[in-house]
Amino acid sequence: MEITYTKCGDYLLPNLILKPRKQENLNKYGLMRLDYLKKNKSALYQQLLMQDKLYDHLFSVSIEAEEKVYYLINELIKLDDYINGELKSTNQMLWVQKMNNCKNVAEEIVLKELIYGDSI
């Protein structure tokens, strides 16, 4: 592989060009992971960026996080016998409160494991 350089002042900077790719939108988990890597793991961020693996990493984390949140919410609902259609029709505010609690617990688990974790 031949690398060309551009002189900027006293420095020679490599001419790095990223491969063109179809851009798909990241969900909130992918964007949160990007923000975390930029602010707290700059070496890993730079490494992924230079190897042209950053977007693939962010996209895989966003898909995995979304699937895991959905799975955990359903599992938490199954564990709570009180959440059912009868509760929804009789006490809608309590049902919403319990559903929001399940969602918050699932998201907190995913944020700790996938978004703010050190795994790649």
mmCIF file with all atom_site columns, N, CA, C and O in Angstrom, residues 86-114:
data_model
loop_
_atom_site.group_PDB
_atom_site.id
_atom_site.type_symbol
_atom_site.label_atom_id
_atom_site.label_alt_id
_atom_site.label_comp_id
_atom_site.label_asym_id
_atom_site.label_entity_id
_atom_site.label_seq_id
_atom_site.pdbx_PDB_ins_code
_atom_site.Cartn_x
_atom_site.Cartn_y
_atom_site.Cartn_z
_atom_site.occupancy
_atom_site.B_iso_or_equiv
_atom_site.pdbx_formal_charge
_atom_site.auth_seq_id
_atom_site.auth_comp_id
_atom_site.auth_asym_id
_atom_site.auth_atom_id
_atom_site.pdbx_PDB_model_num
ATOM 1   N N  . GLU A 1 86  ? -56.089 -6.158 32.439 1.00 0.00 ? 86  GLU A N  1
ATOM 2   C CA . GLU A 1 86  ? -57.090 -5.730 33.426 1.00 0.00 ? 86  GLU A CA 1
ATOM 3   C C  . GLU A 1 86  ? -56.618 -4.473 34.152 1.00 0.00 ? 86  GLU A C  1
ATOM 4   O O  . GLU A 1 86  ? -57.400 -3.547 34.375 1.00 0.00 ? 86  GLU A O  1
ATOM 5   N N  . LEU A 1 87  ? -55.334 -4.438 34.525 1.00 0.00 ? 87  LEU A N  1
ATOM 6   C CA . LEU A 1 87  ? -54.790 -3.257 35.186 1.00 0.00 ? 87  LEU A CA 1
ATOM 7   C C  . LEU A 1 87  ? -54.861 -2.049 34.249 1.00 0.00 ? 87  LEU A C  1
ATOM 8   O O  . LEU A 1 87  ? -55.192 -0.940 34.683 1.00 0.00 ? 87  LEU A O  1
ATOM 9   N N  . LYS A 1 88  ? -54.590 -2.271 32.973 1.00 0.00 ? 88  LYS A N  1
ATOM 10  C CA . LYS A 1 88  ? -54.630 -1.175 32.004 1.00 0.00 ? 88  LYS A CA 1
ATOM 11  C C  . LYS A 1 88  ? -56.028 -0.568 31.904 1.00 0.00 ? 88  LYS A C  1
ATOM 12  O O  . LYS A 1 88  ? -56.182 0.638  31.785 1.00 0.00 ? 88  LYS A O  1
ATOM 13  N N  . SER A 1 89  ? -57.041 -1.420 31.987 1.00 0.00 ? 89  SER A N  1
ATOM 14  C CA . SER A 1 89  ? -58.409 -0.902 31.863 1.00 0.00 ? 89  SER A CA 1
ATOM 15  C C  . SER A 1 89  ? -58.935 -0.316 33.168 1.00 0.00 ? 89  SER A C  1
ATOM 16  O O  . SER A 1 89  ? -59.758 0.589  33.154 1.00 0.00 ? 89  SER A O  1
ATOM 17  N N  . THR A 1 90  ? -58.466 -0.813 34.325 1.00 0.00 ? 90  THR A N  1
ATOM 18  C CA . THR A 1 90  ? -58.975 -0.314 35.606 1.00 0.00 ? 90  THR A CA 1
ATOM 19  C C  . THR A 1 90  ? -58.177 0.856  36.162 1.00 0.00 ? 90  THR A C  1
ATOM 20  O O  . THR A 1 90  ? -58.742 1.792  36.711 1.00 0.00 ? 90  THR A O  1
ATOM 21  N N  . ASN A 1 91  ? -56.849 0.799  36.048 1.00 0.00 ? 91  ASN A N  1
ATOM 22  C CA . ASN A 1 91  ? -56.000 1.856  36.615 1.00 0.00 ? 91  ASN A CA 1
ATOM 23  C C  . ASN A 1 91  ? -54.892 2.172  35.617 1.00 0.00 ? 91  ASN A C  1
ATOM 24  O O  . ASN A 1 91  ? -53.771 1.696  35.746 1.00 0.00 ? 91  ASN A O  1
ATOM 25  N N  . GLN A 1 92  ? -55.226 2.991  34.647 1.00 0.00 ? 92  GLN A N  1
ATOM 26  C CA . GLN A 1 92  ? -54.307 3.257  33.543 1.00 0.00 ? 92  GLN A CA 1
ATOM 27  C C  . GLN A 1 92  ? -53.026 3.951  33.997 1.00 0.00 ? 92  GLN A C  1
ATOM 28  O O  . GLN A 1 92  ? -51.948 3.660  33.486 1.00 0.00 ? 92  GLN A O  1
ATOM 29  N N  . MET A 1 93  ? -53.105 4.847  34.953 1.00 0.00 ? 93  MET A N  1
ATOM 30  C CA . MET A 1 93  ? -51.919 5.566  35.419 1.00 0.00 ? 93  MET A CA 1
ATOM 31  C C  . MET A 1 93  ? -50.928 4.620  36.102 1.00 0.00 ? 93  MET A C  1
ATOM 32  O O  . MET A 1 93  ? -49.718 4.737  35.900 1.00 0.00 ? 93  MET A O  1
ATOM 33  N N  . LEU A 1 94  ? -51.411 3.681  36.879 1.00 0.00 ? 94  LEU A N  1
ATOM 34  C CA . LEU A 1 94  ? -50.532 2.707  37.517 1.00 0.00 ? 94  LEU A CA 1
ATOM 35  C C  . LEU A 1 94  ? -49.885 1.811  36.463 1.00 0.00 ? 94  LEU A C  1
ATOM 36  O O  . LEU A 1 94  ? -48.705 1.478  36.553 1.00 0.00 ? 94  LEU A O  1
ATOM 37  N N  . TRP A 1 95  ? -50.665 1.428  35.445 1.00 0.00 ? 95  TRP A N  1
ATOM 38  C CA . TRP A 1 95  ? -50.134 0.601  34.365 1.00 0.00 ? 95  TRP A CA 1
ATOM 39  C C  . TRP A 1 95  ? -49.006 1.340  33.630 1.00 0.00 ? 95  TRP A C  1
ATOM 40  O O  . TRP A 1 95  ? -47.948 0.768  33.368 1.00 0.00 ? 95  TRP A O  1
ATOM 41  N N  . VAL A 1 96  ? -49.220 2.625  33.330 1.00 0.00 ? 96  VAL A N  1
ATOM 42  C CA . VAL A 1 96  ? -48.198 3.426  32.657 1.00 0.00 ? 96  VAL A CA 1
ATOM 43  C C  . VAL A 1 96  ? -46.962 3.554  33.537 1.00 0.00 ? 96  VAL A C  1
ATOM 44  O O  . VAL A 1 96  ? -45.827 3.453  33.056 1.00 0.00 ? 96  VAL A O  1
ATOM 45  N N  . GLN A 1 97  ? -47.178 3.748  34.820 1.00 0.00 ? 97  GLN A N  1
ATOM 46  C CA . GLN A 1 97  ? -46.059 3.857  35.757 1.00 0.00 ? 97  GLN A CA 1
ATOM 47  C C  . GLN A 1 97  ? -45.226 2.580  35.760 1.00 0.00 ? 97  GLN A C  1
ATOM 48  O O  . GLN A 1 97  ? -44.000 2.625  35.692 1.00 0.00 ? 97  GLN A O  1
ATOM 49  N N  . LYS A 1 98  ? -45.877 1.452  35.804 1.00 0.00 ? 98  LYS A N  1
ATOM 50  C CA . LYS A 1 98  ? -45.158 0.169  35.819 1.00 0.00 ? 98  LYS A CA 1
ATOM 51  C C  . LYS A 1 98  ? -44.443 -0.091 34.487 1.00 0.00 ? 98  LYS A C  1
ATOM 52  O O  . LYS A 1 98  ? -43.325 -0.596 34.468 1.00 0.00 ? 98  LYS A O  1
ATOM 53  N N  . MET A 1 99  ? -45.081 0.266  33.380 1.00 0.00 ? 99  MET A N  1
ATOM 54  C CA . MET A 1 99  ? -44.449 0.084  32.069 1.00 0.00 ? 99  MET A CA 1
ATOM 55  C C  . MET A 1 99  ? -43.225 0.997  31.923 1.00 0.00 ? 99  MET A C  1
ATOM 56  O O  . MET A 1 99  ? -42.187 0.580  31.410 1.00 0.00 ? 99  MET A O  1
ATOM 57  N N  . ASN A 1 100 ? -43.351 2.232  32.380 1.00 0.00 ? 100 ASN A N  1
ATOM 58  C CA . ASN A 1 100 ? -42.211 3.151  32.340 1.00 0.00 ? 100 ASN A CA 1
ATOM 59  C C  . ASN A 1 100 ? -41.074 2.655  33.222 1.00 0.00 ? 100 ASN A C  1
ATOM 60  O O  . ASN A 1 100 ? -39.903 2.804  32.873 1.00 0.00 ? 100 ASN A O  1
ATOM 61  N N  . ASN A 1 101 ? -41.412 2.077  34.355 1.00 0.00 ? 101 ASN A N  1
ATOM 62  C CA . ASN A 1 101 ? -40.398 1.521  35.234 1.00 0.00 ? 101 ASN A CA 1
ATOM 63  C C  . ASN A 1 101 ? -39.647 0.387  34.532 1.00 0.00 ? 101 ASN A C  1
ATOM 64  O O  . ASN A 1 101 ? -38.420 0.312  34.605 1.00 0.00 ? 101 ASN A O  1
ATOM 65  N N  . CYS A 1 102 ? -40.366 -0.492 33.855 1.00 0.00 ? 102 CYS A N  1
ATOM 66  C CA . CYS A 1 102 ? -39.731 -1.592 33.115 1.00 0.00 ? 102 CYS A CA 1
ATOM 67  C C  . CYS A 1 102 ? -38.803 -1.045 32.034 1.00 0.00 ? 102 CYS A C  1
ATOM 68  O O  . CYS A 1 102 ? -37.681 -1.525 31.858 1.00 0.00 ? 102 CYS A O  1
ATOM 69  N N  . LYS A 1 103 ? -39.254 -0.039 31.328 1.00 0.00 ? 103 LYS A N  1
ATOM 70  C CA . LYS A 1 103 ? -38.445 0.557  30.265 1.00 0.00 ? 103 LYS A CA 1
ATOM 71  C C  . LYS A 1 103 ? -37.188 1.209  30.836 1.00 0.00 ? 103 LYS A C  1
ATOM 72  O O  . LYS A 1 103 ? -36.085 1.050  30.297 1.00 0.00 ? 103 LYS A O  1
ATOM 73  N N  . ASN A 1 104 ? -37.332 1.933  31.940 1.00 0.00 ? 104 ASN A N  1
ATOM 74  C CA . ASN A 1 104 ? -36.181 2.598  32.549 1.00 0.00 ? 104 ASN A CA 1
ATOM 75  C C  . ASN A 1 104 ? -35.152 1.603  33.068 1.00 0.00 ? 104 ASN A C  1
ATOM 76  O O  . ASN A 1 104 ? -33.946 1.811  32.914 1.00 0.00 ? 104 ASN A O  1
ATOM 77  N N  . VAL A 1 105 ? -35.613 0.521  33.675 1.00 0.00 ? 105 VAL A N  1
ATOM 78  C CA . VAL A 1 105 ? -34.690 -0.502 34.174 1.00 0.00 ? 105 VAL A CA 1
ATOM 79  C C  . VAL A 1 105 ? -33.945 -1.146 33.007 1.00 0.00 ? 105 VAL A C  1
ATOM 80  O O  . VAL A 1 105 ? -32.724 -1.326 33.053 1.00 0.00 ? 105 VAL A O  1
ATOM 81  N N  . ALA A 1 106 ? -34.665 -1.481 31.941 1.00 0.00 ? 106 ALA A N  1
ATOM 82  C CA . ALA A 1 106 ? -34.045 -2.113 30.780 1.00 0.00 ? 106 ALA A CA 1
ATOM 83  C C  . ALA A 1 106 ? -33.021 -1.171 30.136 1.00 0.00 ? 106 ALA A C  1
ATOM 84  O O  . ALA A 1 106 ? -31.915 -1.601 29.790 1.00 0.00 ? 106 ALA A O  1
ATOM 85  N N  . GLU A 1 107 ? -33.365 0.092  29.988 1.00 0.00 ? 107 GLU A N  1
ATOM 86  C CA . GLU A 1 107 ? -32.431 1.040  29.387 1.00 0.00 ? 107 GLU A CA 1
ATOM 87  C C  . GLU A 1 107 ? -31.205 1.256  30.258 1.00 0.00 ? 107 GLU A C  1
ATOM 88  O O  . GLU A 1 107 ? -30.095 1.393  29.744 1.00 0.00 ? 107 GLU A O  1
ATOM 89  N N  . GLU A 1 108 ? -31.391 1.275  31.569 1.00 0.00 ? 108 GLU A N  1
ATOM 90  C CA . GLU A 1 108 ? -30.254 1.455  32.470 1.00 0.00 ? 108 GLU A CA 1
ATOM 91  C C  . GLU A 1 108 ? -29.273 0.285  32.350 1.00 0.00 ? 108 GLU A C  1
ATOM 92  O O  . GLU A 1 108 ? -28.052 0.486  32.338 1.00 0.00 ? 108 GLU A O  1
ATOM 93  N N  . ILE A 1 109 ? -29.785 -0.915 32.237 1.00 0.00 ? 109 ILE A N  1
ATOM 94  C CA . ILE A 1 109 ? -28.931 -2.090 32.058 1.00 0.00 ? 109 ILE A CA 1
ATOM 95  C C  . ILE A 1 109 ? -28.162 -1.992 30.744 1.00 0.00 ? 109 ILE A C  1
ATOM 96  O O  . ILE A 1 109 ? -26.951 -2.219 30.689 1.00 0.00 ? 109 ILE A O  1
ATOM 97  N N  . VAL A 1 110 ? -28.851 -1.642 29.682 1.00 0.00 ? 110 VAL A N  1
ATOM 98  C CA . VAL A 1 110 ? -28.210 -1.548 28.361 1.00 0.00 ? 110 VAL A CA 1
ATOM 99  C C  . VAL A 1 110 ? -27.172 -0.434 28.336 1.00 0.00 ? 110 VAL A C  1
ATOM 100 O O  . VAL A 1 110 ? -26.087 -0.611 27.777 1.00 0.00 ? 110 VAL A O  1
ATOM 101 N N  . LEU A 1 111 ? -27.474 0.699  28.937 1.00 0.00 ? 111 LEU A N  1
ATOM 102 C CA . LEU A 1 111 ? -26.508 1.794  28.961 1.00 0.00 ? 111 LEU A CA 1
ATOM 103 C C  . LEU A 1 111 ? -25.233 1.381  29.688 1.00 0.00 ? 111 LEU A C  1
ATOM 104 O O  . LEU A 1 111 ? -24.127 1.654  29.225 1.00 0.00 ? 111 LEU A O  1
ATOM 105 N N  . LYS A 1 112 ? -25.383 0.709  30.810 1.00 0.00 ? 112 LYS A N  1
ATOM 106 C CA . LYS A 1 112 ? -24.211 0.298  31.587 1.00 0.00 ? 112 LYS A CA 1
ATOM 107 C C  . LYS A 1 112 ? -23.388 -0.746 30.840 1.00 0.00 ? 112 LYS A C  1
ATOM 108 O O  . LYS A 1 112 ? -22.167 -0.680 30.830 1.00 0.00 ? 112 LYS A O  1
ATOM 109 N N  . GLU A 1 113 ? -24.061 -1.712 30.203 1.00 0.00 ? 113 GLU A N  1
ATOM 110 C CA . GLU A 1 113 ? -23.331 -2.805 29.564 1.00 0.00 ? 113 GLU A CA 1
ATOM 111 C C  . GLU A 1 113 ? -22.797 -2.449 28.180 1.00 0.00 ? 113 GLU A C  1
ATOM 112 O O  . GLU A 1 113 ? -21.653 -2.763 27.860 1.00 0.00 ? 113 GLU A O  1
ATOM 113 N N  . LEU A 1 114 ? -23.618 -1.830 27.346 1.00 0.00 ? 114 LEU A N  1
ATOM 114 C CA . LEU A 1 114 ? -23.240 -1.650 25.933 1.00 0.00 ? 114 LEU A CA 1
ATOM 115 C C  . LEU A 1 114 ? -22.721 -0.243 25.613 1.00 0.00 ? 114 LEU A C  1
ATOM 116 O O  . LEU A 1 114 ? -21.762 -0.110 24.851 1.00 0.00 ? 114 LEU A O  1
#
